[in-house]
Amino acid sequence: MKKIIFAVAMSLCLLVGTNAFARMQGPRGPQGRVSIEQRANSKTERIQQQLGLSDEQASKVYVIQLEQMRQMQALRRQMQILRQAEAEQMKAILTPEQFETWRESQQRMGQGGRSGMQQGPSMRQSDSKAGKQEKSEPARNKKKRNNRPE
């Protein structure tokens, strides 16, 4: 009986906590996403605090951020169309099994962001000369990921 009461209490706490967190996130646009205007505004506020911008400077920065985000959104749409066209072309060439394997590999690369473009340990070890250099020298070419909230 105590276990049931405890489980119900924990579920209730989790539900209330999740709801409170969602409300703290503020209003969202369609599909639960923050609108471009809201993102541009929050980025402008961050820049204003970091650099101590005047209100006039902040309003100009907002316009720049908003336009940049609109352009990025248009580019994302174009990339999505290109990826769909690529998938259709690949599907026409590959067998169903090959296509499924290809699609899964594409999804894995997409999950890590830019991980598909970075050289992993297995790639470095395939070239014995490069592998020996890597062990003696620090990795200089590794890019750090930006932890940006978006």
mmCIF file of C-alpha atoms in Angstrom:
data_model
loop_
_atom_site.group_PDB
_atom_site.id
_atom_site.type_symbol
_atom_site.label_atom_id
_atom_site.label_comp_id
_atom_site.label_asym_id
_atom_site.label_seq_id
_atom_site.Cartn_x
_atom_site.Cartn_y
_atom_site.Cartn_z
ATOM 1 C CA MET A 1 0.000 0.000 0.000
ATOM 2 C CA LYS A 2 2.829 2.388 0.866
ATOM 3 C CA LYS A 3 4.471 1.646 -2.486
ATOM 4 C CA ILE A 4 1.302 2.564 -4.359
ATOM 5 C CA ILE A 5 0.906 5.828 -2.449
ATOM 6 C CA PHE A 6 4.570 6.627 -3.023
ATOM 7 C CA ALA A 7 4.267 5.888 -6.763
ATOM 8 C CA VAL A 8 1.164 8.084 -7.078
ATOM 9 C CA ALA A 9 2.859 10.904 -5.156
ATOM 10 C CA MET A 10 5.979 10.707 -7.327
ATOM 11 C CA SER A 11 3.878 10.702 -10.502
ATOM 12 C CA LEU A 12 1.990 13.746 -9.283
ATOM 13 C CA CYS A 13 5.232 15.581 -8.465
ATOM 14 C CA LEU A 14 6.642 14.733 -11.872
ATOM 15 C CA LEU A 15 3.503 15.954 -13.618
ATOM 16 C CA VAL A 16 3.386 19.224 -11.667
ATOM 17 C CA GLY A 17 7.113 19.821 -12.156
ATOM 18 C CA THR A 18 6.926 19.218 -15.889
ATOM 19 C CA ASN A 19 3.963 21.555 -16.220
ATOM 20 C CA ALA A 20 5.733 24.287 -14.244
ATOM 21 C CA PHE A 21 8.860 23.925 -16.371
ATOM 22 C CA ALA A 22 6.805 24.168 -19.567
ATOM 23 C CA ARG A 23 5.181 27.371 -18.354
ATOM 24 C CA MET A 24 8.572 28.898 -17.540
ATOM 25 C CA GLN A 25 9.619 28.369 -21.150
ATOM 26 C CA GLY A 26 7.103 30.985 -22.242
ATOM 27 C CA PRO A 27 4.670 31.041 -25.119
ATOM 28 C CA ARG A 28 5.520 28.997 -28.147
ATOM 29 C CA GLY A 29 4.574 29.195 -31.780
ATOM 30 C CA PRO A 30 3.034 26.525 -33.951
ATOM 31 C CA GLN A 31 4.179 22.973 -33.287
ATOM 32 C CA GLY A 32 5.424 23.997 -29.821
ATOM 33 C CA ARG A 33 8.445 25.866 -31.155
ATOM 34 C CA VAL A 34 9.665 29.281 -30.127
ATOM 35 C CA SER A 35 8.955 31.794 -32.878
ATOM 36 C CA ILE A 36 11.743 33.443 -34.852
ATOM 37 C CA GLU A 37 10.830 36.775 -33.296
ATOM 38 C CA GLN A 38 11.132 35.333 -29.787
ATOM 39 C CA ARG A 39 14.509 33.756 -30.588
ATOM 40 C CA ALA A 40 15.785 37.003 -32.118
ATOM 41 C CA ASN A 41 14.580 38.901 -29.063
ATOM 42 C CA SER A 42 16.230 36.557 -26.560
ATOM 43 C CA LYS A 43 19.482 36.557 -28.545
ATOM 44 C CA THR A 44 19.400 40.351 -28.705
ATOM 45 C CA GLU A 45 18.839 40.539 -24.944
ATOM 46 C CA ARG A 46 21.827 38.252 -24.372
ATOM 47 C CA ILE A 47 24.029 40.372 -26.619
ATOM 48 C CA GLN A 48 22.766 43.554 -24.964
ATOM 49 C CA GLN A 49 23.679 42.239 -21.512
ATOM 50 C CA GLN A 50 27.065 40.917 -22.620
ATOM 51 C CA LEU A 51 28.117 44.070 -24.455
ATOM 52 C CA GLY A 52 26.159 46.716 -22.572
ATOM 53 C CA LEU A 53 24.329 47.956 -25.660
ATOM 54 C CA SER A 54 22.166 51.058 -25.665
ATOM 55 C CA ASP A 55 18.485 50.693 -26.561
ATOM 56 C CA GLU A 56 19.197 52.120 -30.015
ATOM 57 C CA GLN A 57 21.982 49.602 -30.611
ATOM 58 C CA ALA A 58 19.813 46.773 -29.303
ATOM 59 C CA SER A 59 16.983 47.621 -31.701
ATOM 60 C CA LYS A 60 19.427 47.552 -34.634
ATOM 61 C CA VAL A 61 20.892 44.251 -33.418
ATOM 62 C CA TYR A 62 17.361 42.829 -33.189
ATOM 63 C CA VAL A 63 16.696 43.694 -36.841
ATOM 64 C CA ILE A 64 19.948 41.989 -37.856
ATOM 65 C CA GLN A 65 19.200 38.892 -35.762
ATOM 66 C CA LEU A 66 15.646 38.640 -37.060
ATOM 67 C CA GLU A 67 16.735 38.882 -40.695
ATOM 68 C CA GLN A 68 19.542 36.373 -40.170
ATOM 69 C CA MET A 69 17.154 33.890 -38.545
ATOM 70 C CA ARG A 70 14.637 34.305 -41.380
ATOM 71 C CA GLN A 71 17.361 33.618 -43.923
ATOM 72 C CA MET A 72 18.514 30.556 -41.963
ATOM 73 C CA GLN A 73 14.945 29.255 -41.859
ATOM 74 C CA ALA A 74 14.682 29.618 -45.650
ATOM 75 C CA LEU A 75 17.990 27.775 -46.062
ATOM 76 C CA ARG A 76 16.784 24.966 -43.795
ATOM 77 C CA ARG A 77 13.694 24.589 -45.964
ATOM 78 C CA GLN A 78 15.859 24.441 -49.097
ATOM 79 C CA MET A 79 18.100 21.820 -47.486
ATOM 80 C CA GLN A 80 15.065 19.740 -46.562
ATOM 81 C CA ILE A 81 13.861 19.837 -50.173
ATOM 82 C CA LEU A 82 17.327 18.838 -51.402
ATOM 83 C CA ARG A 83 17.509 15.936 -48.931
ATOM 84 C CA GLN A 84 14.088 14.703 -50.039
ATOM 85 C CA ALA A 85 15.113 14.879 -53.704
ATOM 86 C CA GLU A 86 18.318 12.987 -52.909
ATOM 87 C CA ALA A 87 16.353 10.291 -51.097
ATOM 88 C CA GLU A 88 14.006 9.878 -54.056
ATOM 89 C CA GLN A 89 16.944 9.550 -56.453
ATOM 90 C CA MET A 90 18.700 7.042 -54.192
ATOM 91 C CA LYS A 91 15.507 5.031 -53.808
ATOM 92 C CA ALA A 92 15.231 4.753 -57.597
ATOM 93 C CA ILE A 93 18.775 3.332 -57.831
ATOM 94 C CA LEU A 94 19.169 1.153 -54.731
ATOM 95 C CA THR A 95 17.476 -2.078 -53.757
ATOM 96 C CA PRO A 96 15.007 -1.750 -50.859
ATOM 97 C CA GLU A 97 17.573 -3.261 -48.459
ATOM 98 C CA GLN A 98 20.342 -0.951 -49.673
ATOM 99 C CA PHE A 99 18.040 2.055 -49.460
ATOM 100 C CA GLU A 100 17.051 1.223 -45.888
ATOM 101 C CA THR A 101 20.712 0.821 -44.897
ATOM 102 C CA TRP A 102 21.567 4.127 -46.590
ATOM 103 C CA ARG A 103 18.651 5.911 -44.909
ATOM 104 C CA GLU A 104 19.670 4.586 -41.468
ATOM 105 C CA SER A 105 23.242 5.790 -41.980
ATOM 106 C CA GLN A 106 21.932 9.220 -42.979
ATOM 107 C CA GLN A 107 19.819 9.384 -39.837
ATOM 108 C CA ARG A 108 22.768 8.399 -37.627
ATOM 109 C CA MET A 109 24.893 11.149 -39.144
ATOM 110 C CA GLY A 110 22.107 13.671 -38.637
ATOM 111 C CA GLN A 111 21.643 12.848 -34.954
ATOM 112 C CA GLY A 112 25.126 13.980 -34.015
ATOM 113 C CA GLY A 113 24.881 17.300 -35.781
ATOM 114 C CA ARG A 114 28.181 17.646 -37.571
ATOM 115 C CA SER A 115 29.494 14.263 -36.510
ATOM 116 C CA GLY A 116 29.402 13.034 -40.081
ATOM 117 C CA MET A 117 32.031 15.601 -41.028
ATOM 118 C CA GLN A 118 34.386 14.937 -38.152
ATOM 119 C CA GLN A 119 37.058 12.317 -38.300
ATOM 120 C CA GLY A 120 36.540 9.599 -35.728
ATOM 121 C CA PRO A 121 39.161 7.353 -34.092
ATOM 122 C CA SER A 122 38.530 4.513 -36.533
ATOM 123 C CA MET A 123 39.336 6.786 -39.455
ATOM 124 C CA ARG A 124 42.551 8.028 -37.855
ATOM 125 C CA GLN A 125 43.775 4.526 -37.093
ATOM 126 C CA SER A 126 43.275 3.344 -40.668
ATOM 127 C CA ASP A 127 46.250 5.423 -41.769
ATOM 128 C CA SER A 128 49.181 4.111 -39.735
ATOM 129 C CA LYS A 129 51.346 7.200 -40.278
ATOM 130 C CA ALA A 130 48.566 9.547 -39.274
ATOM 131 C CA GLY A 131 47.782 7.333 -36.283
ATOM 132 C CA LYS A 132 51.364 7.580 -35.020
ATOM 133 C CA GLN A 133 51.363 11.357 -35.403
ATOM 134 C CA GLU A 134 48.055 11.662 -33.575
ATOM 135 C CA LYS A 135 49.445 9.790 -30.566
ATOM 136 C CA SER A 136 52.463 12.054 -30.241
ATOM 137 C CA GLU A 137 50.752 15.372 -31.027
ATOM 138 C CA PRO A 138 47.662 16.852 -29.431
ATOM 139 C CA ALA A 139 44.610 16.959 -31.656
ATOM 140 C CA ARG A 140 44.589 20.506 -33.002
ATOM 141 C CA ASN A 141 41.901 20.191 -35.602
ATOM 142 C CA LYS A 142 39.059 19.081 -33.362
ATOM 143 C CA LYS A 143 36.227 21.581 -33.402
ATOM 144 C CA LYS A 144 34.342 22.357 -30.237
ATOM 145 C CA ARG A 145 30.593 22.282 -30.488
ATOM 146 C CA ASN A 146 28.741 25.432 -29.646
ATOM 147 C CA ASN A 147 26.213 24.842 -26.913
ATOM 148 C CA ARG A 148 23.640 27.328 -28.096
ATOM 149 C CA PRO A 149 20.072 27.144 -26.925
ATOM 150 C CA GLU A 150 17.770 27.154 -29.926
#
